[in-house]
Short mmCIF file of C-alpha atoms in Angstrom, two decimals:
data_model
loop_
_atom_site.label_atom_id
_atom_site.label_comp_id
_atom_site.label_asym_id
_atom_site.label_seq_id
_atom_site.Cartn_x
_atom_site.Cartn_y
_atom_site.Cartn_z
CA UNK A 194 0.00 0.00 0.00
CA UNK A 195 2.81 2.40 0.99
CA UNK A 196 4.93 1.38 -2.05
CA UNK A 197 2.19 2.25 -4.55
CA UNK A 198 1.70 5.57 -2.80
CA UNK A 199 5.45 6.63 -3.06
CA UNK A 200 6.12 5.48 -6.67
CA UNK A 201 4.49 8.48 -8.42
CA UNK A 202 6.85 11.06 -6.76
CA UNK A 203 10.04 9.10 -7.85
CA UNK A 204 8.86 8.88 -11.43
CA UNK A 205 8.14 12.59 -11.45
CA UNK A 206 11.73 13.35 -10.30
CA UNK A 207 13.23 11.25 -13.05
CA UNK A 208 11.16 12.98 -15.68
CA UNK A 209 12.13 16.41 -14.37
CA UNK A 210 15.95 15.88 -14.66
CA UNK A 211 16.21 15.99 -18.52
CA UNK A 212 14.14 19.06 -18.62
CA UNK A 213 16.52 20.82 -16.19
CA UNK A 214 19.58 19.88 -18.26
CA UNK A 215 18.00 21.18 -21.43
CA UNK A 216 17.26 24.50 -19.79
CA UNK A 217 20.92 24.74 -18.53
CA UNK A 218 22.37 24.10 -22.01
CA UNK A 219 20.08 26.68 -23.51
CA UNK A 220 21.51 29.32 -21.18
CA UNK A 221 25.30 28.64 -22.09
CA UNK A 222 27.19 31.56 -23.61
CA UNK A 223 27.52 31.68 -27.35
CA UNK A 224 31.36 31.59 -27.18
CA UNK A 225 31.27 28.09 -25.74
CA UNK A 226 29.21 26.85 -28.63
CA UNK A 227 31.51 28.57 -31.17
CA UNK A 228 34.63 26.93 -29.67
CA UNK A 229 33.25 23.54 -30.50
CA UNK A 230 32.03 24.47 -33.96
CA UNK A 231 28.51 24.75 -32.79
CA UNK A 232 28.44 21.19 -31.48
CA UNK A 233 27.54 20.49 -27.89
CA UNK A 234 30.51 20.35 -25.44
CA UNK A 235 31.31 16.89 -24.08
CA UNK A 236 34.08 15.56 -21.82
CA UNK A 237 34.61 12.59 -24.12
CA UNK A 238 34.62 14.14 -27.59
CA UNK A 239 37.37 11.75 -28.69
CA UNK A 240 34.84 8.94 -28.63
CA UNK A 241 33.22 10.57 -31.67
CA UNK A 242 36.50 10.89 -33.67
CA UNK A 243 38.38 7.86 -32.37
CA UNK A 244 41.44 10.07 -31.50
CA UNK A 245 42.40 11.57 -28.10
CA UNK A 246 42.42 15.34 -27.97
CA UNK A 247 45.70 17.16 -28.73
CA UNK A 248 47.39 19.17 -25.96
CA UNK A 249 47.06 22.93 -26.06
CA UNK A 250 49.26 24.73 -28.54
CA UNK A 251 51.17 26.41 -25.70
CA UNK A 252 52.40 23.11 -24.14
CA UNK A 253 56.26 22.65 -23.85
CA UNK A 254 57.95 20.04 -26.03
CA UNK A 255 61.42 18.46 -25.56
CA UNK A 256 63.91 20.62 -27.40
CA UNK A 257 61.91 23.81 -26.94
CA UNK A 258 63.26 26.68 -24.94
CA UNK A 259 62.53 26.46 -21.24
CA UNK A 260 59.81 28.89 -20.17
CA UNK A 261 61.03 31.69 -17.88
CA UNK A 262 58.89 30.61 -14.95
CA UNK A 263 60.16 27.04 -15.24
CA UNK A 264 63.77 28.28 -15.46
CA UNK A 265 63.37 30.02 -12.12
CA UNK A 266 62.25 26.78 -10.49
CA UNK A 267 64.97 24.79 -12.22
CA UNK A 268 67.87 26.74 -10.72
CA UNK A 269 71.43 26.84 -12.18
CA UNK A 270 72.20 25.10 -15.42
CA UNK A 271 73.01 21.38 -14.96
CA UNK A 272 76.26 19.98 -16.44
CA UNK A 273 75.91 18.16 -19.72
CA UNK A 274 75.11 14.50 -19.53
CA UNK A 275 78.03 12.11 -19.85
CA UNK A 276 78.39 9.87 -22.82
CA UNK A 277 76.59 6.60 -22.39
CA UNK A 278 78.86 3.53 -21.96
CA UNK A 279 79.40 1.40 -25.01
CA UNK A 280 78.59 -1.82 -23.15
CA UNK A 281 76.58 -2.90 -20.17
CA UNK A 282 79.61 -4.33 -18.34
CA UNK A 283 80.35 -2.83 -14.89
CA UNK A 284 83.32 -0.46 -14.71
CA UNK A 285 86.65 -1.64 -13.28
CA UNK A 286 86.74 -1.50 -9.49
CA UNK A 287 89.75 -0.04 -7.69
CA UNK A 288 90.51 -1.31 -4.17
CA UNK A 289 92.04 0.97 -1.53
CA UNK A 290 92.59 -0.15 2.05
CA UNK A 291 91.02 2.47 4.30
CA UNK A 292 92.84 3.81 7.35
CA UNK A 293 95.52 1.08 7.34
CA UNK A 294 97.67 1.92 4.33
CA UNK A 295 100.61 -0.19 3.22
CA UNK A 296 101.46 -2.60 6.08
CA UNK A 297 105.11 -2.55 5.00
CA UNK A 298 105.34 0.82 6.73
CA UNK A 299 103.97 -0.44 10.05
CA UNK A 300 106.12 -1.19 13.07
CA UNK A 301 106.06 -1.84 16.79
CA UNK A 302 108.73 0.73 17.73
CA UNK A 303 109.65 4.11 16.19
CA UNK A 304 112.62 4.18 13.86
CA UNK A 305 114.38 6.64 16.17
CA UNK A 306 114.10 4.25 19.14
CA UNK A 307 115.53 1.48 16.96
CA UNK A 308 118.45 3.75 15.94
CA UNK A 309 117.60 3.23 12.28
CA UNK A 310 116.84 5.69 9.46
CA UNK A 311 113.26 5.65 8.25
CA UNK A 312 114.43 5.09 4.67
CA UNK A 313 116.43 2.01 5.68
CA UNK A 314 115.14 -0.12 2.79
CA UNK A 315 115.71 2.56 0.17
CA UNK A 316 115.04 1.62 -3.46
CA UNK A 317 115.26 -2.15 -2.99
CA UNK A 318 112.26 -4.23 -4.18
CA UNK A 319 110.09 -5.69 -1.42
CA UNK A 320 110.51 -9.19 -2.82
CA UNK A 321 114.29 -9.02 -2.65
CA UNK A 322 114.21 -7.71 0.91
CA UNK A 323 111.77 -10.47 1.92
CA UNK A 324 114.12 -13.14 0.56
CA UNK A 325 117.09 -11.63 2.38
CA UNK A 326 115.16 -11.51 5.66
CA UNK A 327 114.03 -15.12 5.30
CA UNK A 328 117.65 -16.21 4.86
CA UNK A 329 119.07 -14.14 7.72
CA UNK A 330 120.54 -16.39 10.43
CA UNK A 331 122.60 -14.18 12.76
CA UNK A 332 124.72 -16.15 15.20
CA UNK A 333 126.07 -13.33 17.35
CA UNK A 334 123.78 -11.65 19.85
CA UNK A 335 124.71 -8.25 18.42
CA UNK A 336 123.51 -9.37 14.98
CA UNK A 337 120.30 -10.84 16.42
CA UNK A 338 119.47 -7.61 18.24
CA UNK A 339 120.13 -5.56 15.13
CA UNK A 340 117.94 -7.85 13.03
CA UNK A 341 115.20 -7.70 15.64
CA UNK A 342 115.17 -3.90 15.46
CA UNK A 343 115.13 -3.97 11.67
CA UNK A 344 112.13 -6.31 11.71
CA UNK A 345 110.06 -4.45 14.30
CA UNK A 346 110.86 -0.78 13.54
CA UNK A 347 108.37 1.52 11.84
CA UNK A 348 110.15 2.26 8.57
CA UNK A 349 109.15 3.67 5.21
CA UNK A 350 108.03 1.02 2.69
CA UNK A 351 110.75 0.21 0.15
CA UNK A 352 110.59 2.50 -2.84
CA UNK A 353 111.16 -0.36 -5.26
CA UNK A 354 107.98 -2.24 -4.35
CA UNK A 355 106.12 -3.39 -7.44
CA UNK A 356 102.39 -2.75 -7.74
CA UNK A 357 100.46 -5.52 -6.03
CA UNK A 358 103.46 -6.49 -3.88
CA UNK A 359 102.45 -4.29 -0.95
CA UNK A 360 102.43 -6.19 2.33
CA UNK A 361 104.86 -8.88 1.24
CA UNK A 362 107.68 -7.38 3.28
CA UNK A 363 105.43 -7.11 6.33
CA UNK A 364 104.53 -10.81 6.19
CA UNK A 365 108.19 -11.72 5.72
CA UNK A 366 109.07 -9.74 8.84
CA UNK A 367 106.38 -11.47 10.89
CA UNK A 368 107.38 -14.92 9.59
CA UNK A 369 111.03 -14.34 10.46
CA UNK A 370 110.18 -13.23 13.99
CA UNK A 371 108.04 -16.34 14.49
CA UNK A 372 110.82 -18.51 13.08
CA UNK A 373 113.29 -16.97 15.54
CA UNK A 374 110.90 -17.67 18.41
CA UNK A 375 110.23 -13.98 19.05
CA UNK A 376 106.47 -14.39 19.41
CA UNK A 377 106.05 -11.25 21.50
CA UNK A 378 107.64 -9.11 18.79
CA UNK A 379 105.66 -10.82 16.03
CA UNK A 380 102.41 -10.26 17.89
CA UNK A 381 103.24 -6.60 18.55
CA UNK A 382 103.92 -6.14 14.85
CA UNK A 383 100.59 -7.71 13.92
CA UNK A 384 98.71 -5.51 16.36
CA UNK A 385 100.44 -2.44 14.91
CA UNK A 386 99.14 -3.22 11.41
CA UNK A 387 95.89 -4.97 12.35
CA UNK A 388 95.40 -8.70 12.00
CA UNK A 389 91.83 -8.92 10.64
CA UNK A 390 93.31 -9.59 7.22
CA UNK A 391 93.33 -13.27 6.23
CA UNK A 392 97.08 -13.52 5.57
CA UNK A 393 97.95 -11.68 8.77
CA UNK A 394 95.32 -13.58 10.73
CA UNK A 395 96.99 -16.85 9.75
CA UNK A 396 100.16 -15.68 11.53
CA UNK A 397 98.13 -14.55 14.52
CA UNK A 398 96.44 -17.96 14.57
CA UNK A 399 99.80 -19.76 14.56
CA UNK A 400 101.13 -17.60 17.40
CA UNK A 401 98.04 -18.33 19.50
CA UNK A 402 98.43 -22.07 18.96
CA UNK A 403 102.12 -22.00 19.83
CA UNK A 404 101.17 -20.34 23.11
CA UNK A 405 98.13 -22.58 23.60
CA UNK A 406 95.89 -19.49 23.69
CA UNK A 407 93.41 -20.17 20.90
CA UNK A 408 90.29 -18.73 22.51
CA UNK A 409 90.55 -15.25 20.99
CA UNK A 410 91.39 -16.37 17.47
CA UNK A 411 88.73 -19.08 17.45
CA UNK A 412 86.18 -16.51 18.60
CA UNK A 413 87.25 -14.28 15.71
CA UNK A 414 86.77 -17.18 13.28
CA UNK A 415 83.31 -17.85 14.73
CA UNK A 416 82.33 -14.22 14.11
CA UNK A 417 83.99 -14.03 10.68
CA UNK A 418 84.43 -17.52 9.19
CA UNK A 419 86.23 -16.08 6.18
CA UNK A 420 89.22 -15.27 8.40
CA UNK A 421 90.01 -18.96 8.94
CA UNK A 422 93.34 -19.84 7.28
CA UNK A 423 91.84 -23.07 6.00
CA UNK A 424 89.11 -25.61 6.72
CA UNK A 425 91.32 -27.43 9.21
CA UNK A 426 91.44 -24.33 11.39
CA UNK A 427 87.68 -23.89 11.04
CA UNK A 428 87.03 -27.49 12.10
CA UNK A 429 89.42 -27.23 15.03
CA UNK A 430 87.74 -24.09 16.35
CA UNK A 431 84.26 -25.55 15.93
CA UNK A 432 85.31 -28.51 18.05
CA UNK A 433 86.90 -26.28 20.69
CA UNK A 434 83.61 -24.37 20.91
CA UNK A 435 81.75 -27.63 21.57
CA UNK A 436 79.97 -27.78 18.22
CA UNK A 437 81.13 -31.31 17.42
CA UNK A 438 78.32 -31.99 14.95
CA UNK A 439 79.22 -28.98 12.80
CA UNK A 440 82.91 -29.87 13.04
CA UNK A 441 82.27 -33.46 11.92
CA UNK A 442 79.95 -32.35 9.09
CA UNK A 443 82.55 -29.85 7.86
CA UNK A 444 85.28 -32.48 8.06
CA UNK A 445 83.30 -35.02 6.05
CA UNK A 446 82.42 -32.45 3.42
CA UNK A 447 86.05 -31.32 3.17
CA UNK A 448 87.25 -34.91 2.84
CA UNK A 449 84.70 -35.64 0.13
CA UNK A 450 85.79 -32.57 -1.79
CA UNK A 451 89.51 -33.20 -1.32
CA UNK A 452 89.90 -29.86 0.43
CA UNK A 453 92.21 -31.05 3.21
CA UNK A 454 95.76 -32.33 3.24
CA UNK A 455 95.85 -36.06 4.05
CA UNK A 456 97.88 -35.50 7.23
CA UNK A 457 95.54 -32.81 8.54
CA UNK A 458 92.46 -34.85 7.63
CA UNK A 459 93.80 -37.91 9.48
CA UNK A 460 94.62 -35.88 12.58
CA UNK A 461 91.24 -34.15 12.62
CA UNK A 462 89.43 -37.45 12.16
CA UNK A 463 91.17 -38.87 15.22
CA UNK A 464 90.64 -35.62 17.10
CA UNK A 465 86.87 -35.68 16.55
CA UNK A 466 86.23 -39.43 16.78
CA UNK A 467 87.21 -41.31 19.92
CA UNK A 468 86.68 -44.55 18.07
CA UNK A 469 89.61 -43.80 15.78
CA UNK A 470 92.00 -43.14 18.65
CA UNK A 471 93.35 -46.66 18.36
CA UNK A 472 94.68 -45.79 14.93
CA UNK A 473 96.86 -43.01 16.34
CA UNK A 474 99.76 -45.36 16.91
CA UNK A 475 100.00 -45.88 13.13
CA UNK A 476 100.16 -42.15 12.42
CA UNK A 477 103.75 -41.08 11.65
CA UNK A 478 104.87 -37.60 12.70
CA UNK A 479 104.98 -35.15 9.82
CA UNK A 480 108.26 -34.00 8.35
CA UNK A 481 107.19 -30.36 8.70
CA UNK A 482 104.68 -29.73 11.45
CA UNK A 483 102.41 -26.71 11.60
CA UNK A 484 101.27 -25.23 14.91
CA UNK A 485 97.79 -26.70 14.34
CA UNK A 486 99.17 -30.17 13.63
CA UNK A 487 101.35 -29.84 16.73
CA UNK A 488 98.26 -29.21 18.87
CA UNK A 489 96.34 -32.01 17.18
CA UNK A 490 99.12 -34.50 17.88
CA UNK A 491 99.03 -33.37 21.49
CA UNK A 492 95.24 -33.71 21.65
CA UNK A 493 95.18 -37.31 20.39
CA UNK A 494 97.80 -38.39 22.91
CA UNK A 495 100.91 -38.27 20.71
CA UNK A 496 102.68 -35.06 21.76
CA UNK A 497 105.71 -34.13 19.69
CA UNK A 498 109.05 -33.20 21.23
CA UNK A 499 109.88 -29.55 20.62
CA UNK A 500 113.65 -29.97 20.54
CA UNK A 501 113.71 -30.80 16.82
CA UNK A 502 111.20 -28.12 15.85
CA UNK A 503 111.59 -24.37 15.33
CA UNK A 504 112.31 -22.31 18.47
CA UNK A 505 108.76 -20.98 18.48
CA UNK A 506 107.42 -24.40 19.47
CA UNK A 507 109.42 -24.24 22.72
CA UNK A 508 106.86 -21.72 23.99
CA UNK A 509 104.42 -24.58 24.46
CA UNK A 510 106.73 -26.03 27.14
CA UNK A 511 106.73 -22.82 29.17
CA UNK A 512 103.16 -23.41 30.30
CA UNK A 513 102.22 -25.11 33.53
CA UNK A 514 101.37 -28.30 31.64
CA UNK A 515 105.05 -29.17 31.20
CA UNK A 516 107.37 -30.46 33.91
CA UNK A 517 110.08 -28.37 35.49
CA UNK A 518 112.89 -29.92 33.44
CA UNK A 519 110.98 -29.32 30.20
CA UNK A 520 110.33 -25.71 31.21
CA UNK A 521 114.01 -25.14 31.97
CA UNK A 522 115.06 -26.63 28.63
CA UNK A 523 112.52 -24.49 26.77
CA UNK A 524 113.58 -21.33 28.60
CA UNK A 525 117.23 -22.08 27.90
CA UNK A 526 116.59 -22.65 24.22
CA UNK A 527 114.61 -19.45 23.83
CA UNK A 528 117.15 -17.47 25.87
CA UNK A 529 119.98 -18.85 23.76
CA UNK A 530 118.17 -17.56 20.67
CA UNK A 531 117.50 -14.20 22.34
CA UNK A 532 113.75 -14.77 22.02
CA UNK A 533 112.73 -14.12 25.65
CA UNK A 534 113.78 -11.92 28.52
CA UNK A 535 116.43 -13.77 30.56
CA UNK A 536 114.40 -12.90 33.67
CA UNK A 537 112.03 -15.70 32.64
CA UNK A 538 114.98 -18.11 32.57
CA UNK A 539 116.04 -16.97 36.04
CA UNK A 540 112.52 -17.44 37.39
CA UNK A 541 112.44 -20.95 35.95
CA UNK A 542 115.77 -21.85 37.57
CA UNK A 543 114.55 -20.62 40.96
CA UNK A 544 111.24 -22.53 41.03
CA UNK A 545 112.48 -25.32 43.29
CA UNK A 546 115.58 -27.15 44.46
CA UNK A 547 117.14 -29.53 41.90
CA UNK A 548 116.55 -33.16 42.80
CA UNK A 549 119.18 -34.56 40.43
CA UNK A 550 122.53 -33.65 38.89
CA UNK A 551 123.95 -33.15 35.42
CA UNK A 552 122.86 -30.95 32.55
CA UNK A 553 120.09 -28.53 33.38
CA UNK A 554 120.16 -29.52 37.05
CA UNK A 555 123.79 -28.44 37.45
CA UNK A 556 123.06 -25.09 35.79
CA UNK A 557 119.99 -24.57 37.95
CA UNK A 558 121.95 -25.34 41.12
CA UNK A 559 124.87 -23.10 40.09
CA UNK A 560 122.56 -20.22 39.29
CA UNK A 561 120.73 -20.60 42.59
CA UNK A 562 124.04 -20.41 44.50
CA UNK A 563 125.17 -17.36 42.52
CA UNK A 564 121.81 -15.63 42.92
CA UNK A 565 121.85 -16.18 46.68
CA UNK A 566 125.41 -14.82 46.96
CA UNK A 567 124.53 -11.70 44.94
CA UNK A 568 121.38 -11.12 46.99
CA UNK A 569 123.44 -11.26 50.18
CA UNK A 570 126.19 -9.05 48.74
CA UNK A 571 128.78 -11.64 49.81
CA UNK A 572 131.89 -10.97 47.68
CA UNK A 573 133.59 -14.17 48.81
CA UNK A 574 130.57 -16.31 47.92
CA UNK A 575 130.25 -14.53 44.56
CA UNK A 576 133.97 -15.09 43.88
CA UNK A 577 133.43 -18.81 44.45
CA UNK A 578 130.16 -19.20 42.55
CA UNK A 579 130.73 -16.88 39.56
CA UNK A 580 133.50 -18.76 37.68
CA UNK A 581 131.74 -22.10 38.13
CA UNK A 582 128.38 -20.82 36.90
CA UNK A 583 129.99 -18.97 33.98
CA UNK A 584 131.83 -22.11 32.84
CA UNK A 585 128.64 -24.19 32.98
CA UNK A 586 126.60 -21.61 31.12
CA UNK A 587 129.30 -20.96 28.53
CA UNK A 588 129.49 -24.66 27.61
CA UNK A 589 125.72 -24.61 27.05
CA UNK A 590 125.88 -21.46 24.90
CA UNK A 591 124.18 -19.40 27.61
CA UNK A 592 126.96 -16.94 28.45
CA UNK A 593 125.01 -14.00 27.04
CA UNK A 594 121.80 -14.67 29.04
CA UNK A 595 123.89 -15.12 32.19
CA UNK A 596 125.71 -11.85 31.49
CA UNK A 597 122.42 -10.01 31.16
CA UNK A 598 121.16 -11.54 34.40
CA UNK A 599 124.12 -10.97 36.70
CA UNK A 600 126.37 -8.44 34.91
CA UNK A 601 124.70 -5.31 36.30
CA UNK A 602 124.98 -6.72 39.86
CA UNK A 603 128.76 -7.29 39.76
CA UNK A 604 129.80 -3.68 40.17
CA UNK A 605 131.27 -2.64 43.50
CA UNK A 606 132.19 -6.14 44.71
CA UNK A 607 135.69 -6.99 45.96
CA UNK A 608 136.19 -10.11 43.88
CA UNK A 609 139.10 -12.48 43.64
CA UNK A 610 141.30 -12.01 40.52
CA UNK A 611 139.80 -14.89 38.54
CA UNK A 612 136.26 -13.87 39.46
CA UNK A 613 137.03 -10.22 38.65
CA UNK A 614 138.17 -11.18 35.14
CA UNK A 615 135.03 -13.25 34.65
CA UNK A 616 132.90 -10.37 35.89
CA UNK A 617 134.62 -8.00 33.45
CA UNK A 618 133.86 -10.36 30.56
CA UNK A 619 130.21 -10.68 31.55
CA UNK A 620 129.80 -6.92 31.88
CA UNK A 621 131.48 -6.37 28.52
CA UNK A 622 128.91 -8.63 26.88
CA UNK A 623 126.16 -6.35 28.13
CA UNK A 624 127.93 -3.12 27.16
CA UNK A 625 128.87 -2.22 30.74
CA UNK A 626 132.33 -1.01 31.77
CA UNK A 627 134.68 -3.52 33.31
CA UNK A 628 135.28 -3.95 37.00
CA UNK A 629 138.53 -2.39 38.22
CA UNK A 630 140.18 -2.04 34.81
CA UNK A 631 143.67 -1.55 36.26
CA UNK A 632 143.62 -4.99 37.90
CA UNK A 633 142.85 -6.77 34.62
CA UNK A 634 145.27 -8.26 32.09
CA UNK A 635 146.30 -6.05 29.11
CA UNK A 636 144.03 -7.89 26.63
CA UNK A 637 141.02 -7.31 28.86
CA UNK A 638 141.87 -3.63 29.22
CA UNK A 639 142.09 -3.43 25.44
CA UNK A 640 138.68 -5.09 25.17
CA UNK A 641 137.17 -2.55 27.55
CA UNK A 642 138.65 0.30 25.49
CA UNK A 643 137.33 -1.27 22.27
CA UNK A 644 133.83 -1.60 23.71
CA UNK A 645 133.91 2.03 24.84
CA UNK A 646 134.98 3.29 21.43
CA UNK A 647 138.42 4.28 22.67
CA UNK A 648 141.81 3.46 21.10
CA UNK A 649 142.60 -0.16 21.89
CA UNK A 650 146.11 -1.54 22.16
CA UNK A 651 146.00 -5.06 20.69
CA UNK A 652 149.02 -7.05 19.52
CA UNK A 653 149.89 -6.41 15.89
CA UNK A 654 148.41 -8.86 13.35
CA UNK A 655 145.92 -10.13 15.95
CA UNK A 656 142.16 -10.33 15.35
CA UNK A 657 141.72 -7.59 17.94
CA UNK A 658 143.95 -5.23 15.96
CA UNK A 659 142.07 -5.99 12.74
CA UNK A 660 138.70 -5.41 14.39
CA UNK A 661 139.89 -2.18 16.05
CA UNK A 662 141.02 -0.87 12.64
CA UNK A 663 137.65 -1.77 11.12
CA UNK A 664 135.79 0.03 13.91
CA UNK A 665 137.76 3.20 13.19
CA UNK A 666 135.85 3.63 9.91
CA UNK A 667 133.73 6.73 9.34
CA UNK A 668 129.92 6.56 8.94
CA UNK A 669 128.81 7.39 5.40
CA UNK A 670 125.90 9.73 4.80
CA UNK A 671 125.17 8.42 1.31
CA UNK A 672 123.27 5.13 1.20
CA UNK A 673 124.56 2.33 -1.02
CA UNK A 674 122.71 1.65 -4.30
CA UNK A 675 120.87 -1.34 -2.86
CA UNK A 676 119.81 0.57 0.26
CA UNK A 677 121.09 0.42 3.81
CA UNK A 678 118.82 -2.46 4.83
CA UNK A 679 120.13 -5.06 2.40
CA UNK A 680 123.69 -3.87 3.01
CA UNK A 681 123.24 -4.32 6.79
CA UNK A 682 121.88 -7.84 6.38
CA UNK A 683 124.90 -8.72 4.27
CA UNK A 684 127.26 -7.15 6.83
CA UNK A 685 125.71 -9.19 9.66
CA UNK A 686 126.46 -12.41 7.76
CA UNK A 687 130.04 -11.24 7.11
CA UNK A 688 130.66 -10.50 10.79
CA UNK A 689 129.41 -13.96 11.78
CA UNK A 690 132.19 -15.44 9.67
CA UNK A 691 134.56 -14.41 12.46
CA UNK A 692 133.12 -17.23 14.57
CA UNK A 693 134.61 -19.62 12.02
CA UNK A 694 138.01 -17.92 12.08
CA UNK A 695 137.55 -15.74 8.97
CA UNK A 696 138.98 -12.54 10.44
CA UNK A 697 139.26 -10.72 7.11
CA UNK A 698 135.60 -11.17 6.22
CA UNK A 699 134.52 -10.30 9.76
CA UNK A 700 136.61 -7.13 9.65
CA UNK A 701 134.99 -6.11 6.36
CA UNK A 702 131.57 -6.70 7.89
CA UNK A 703 132.39 -4.61 10.97
CA UNK A 704 133.66 -1.76 8.78
CA UNK A 705 130.50 -1.94 6.71
CA UNK A 706 128.29 -1.78 9.81
CA UNK A 707 130.08 1.37 10.99
CA UNK A 708 129.77 2.98 7.56
CA UNK A 709 126.04 2.19 7.55
CA UNK A 710 125.53 4.02 10.83
CA UNK A 711 125.61 1.18 13.39
CA UNK A 712 128.91 1.63 15.28
CA UNK A 713 127.52 0.47 18.65
CA UNK A 714 126.34 -2.83 17.20
CA UNK A 715 129.69 -3.26 15.44
CA UNK A 716 131.60 -2.75 18.71
CA UNK A 717 129.40 -5.28 20.52
CA UNK A 718 129.91 -7.80 17.73
CA UNK A 719 133.69 -7.30 17.90
CA UNK A 720 133.65 -7.87 21.67
CA UNK A 721 131.67 -11.07 21.21
CA UNK A 722 134.10 -12.32 18.59
CA UNK A 723 137.13 -11.63 20.78
CA UNK A 724 135.49 -13.22 23.83
CA UNK A 725 134.34 -16.23 21.87
CA UNK A 726 137.15 -18.49 22.95
CA UNK A 727 136.67 -17.66 26.65
CA UNK A 728 132.88 -17.44 26.86
CA UNK A 729 131.76 -20.37 24.73
CA UNK A 730 130.19 -18.14 22.09
CA UNK A 731 131.50 -20.10 19.11
CA UNK A 732 128.70 -22.60 18.61
#
């Protein structure tokens, strides 16, 4: 009923709408009708022609001048576009190490503190210097100290380094320090240059294993697996972290892909699998053992003796895991090579009372007696203990470490004649003046004068006279063509020839060292050569 009543009003509204539109069109201005040619205006005129409407004639086209108002918004003129590349290949990428620079110029001590010129390497190529460093085997303590300063000093990179050879000299320096057993110096050098580079990290990893301190380096590998020197190191660190499943999975994958050396694979297999431990007895020791292999042999119950390995491996015997005798032998070996502070050797000797005799026990007992006499200031006890201890240490090639330990304490003591001469020799080895020079024989007085840079009165045609003449040379300001560094390494080898009786070559080496600006090292080397017969330095 209601629906039929409302329908008429809706129909009326619909009928009224066309009428309203017609009235509105009738009232449009005439100009609007003219613009469309008299046709009615429509928003979709293009439907009648089939073509969209053209833009107004005033619209901007590419290539037209920019309108003034648009130029204001655009701002200053843009530079012309660059030529498009001929191909879609990416451009060549240049690599520059940020903040670190060339590691060849890094060092642990300033050049001035090392008494070396910053341009020590001069124009020599880095590869040639690296080879010379690898072959350097100084036998005298003076040569070892000079080499140590050359390896650790902060010097300018060699000017003759070929492109792409940057860093080779740095790695050679670190490798030589590790080979000499100077792990502290090698680690300081790595920290100076940063060791988060894969090649440098490998050296840092080896040092940590030699010291049995692998926690830090394994943590670094866990955070950045790409730092691992190889898969063997990655597997070892996974196992140390307790992730045995991941270590075993990585090992099996590496074995299947042939990515491990057979020796390393066999050691890791026995390290991870207790069931293969019975096969360890059939595993021969490697000809050349790496620090990782050394630790793996130890872990599977077949520890290797360090006596036949490089001096750096002796550090593993300095830990509390080794017995007292092994610690003494390791400290003696490293002290003999100049790789540790002799104070560590002294502390090892004084740990306890020797329970046996012979070898290291006799040296430990003699040092304990001498140390007690020096602590008490008893000249008579020192006179009795000093010659005996010096003879024992000299026969073992430990005269220099003993001199560094007791030499500074021998001044001011009223010693017997034989002990006074021994004390003078020990102090000379450390660069200290002799004790009561007037009471010494003429040759010892000449030695003291030589060490002090004074005129020395040696017998004519004696080695002492030849060395004194060589030390009278004048330092040269001009560097040799090959650079001072290579020339110094060659001079060190020449001076060592004096230990074999080649006085002429040793004299030439001493003269060369003075000319290259190292007179103090040359004097110390000459003193060592002349004391070689008495102090057991010719080994």
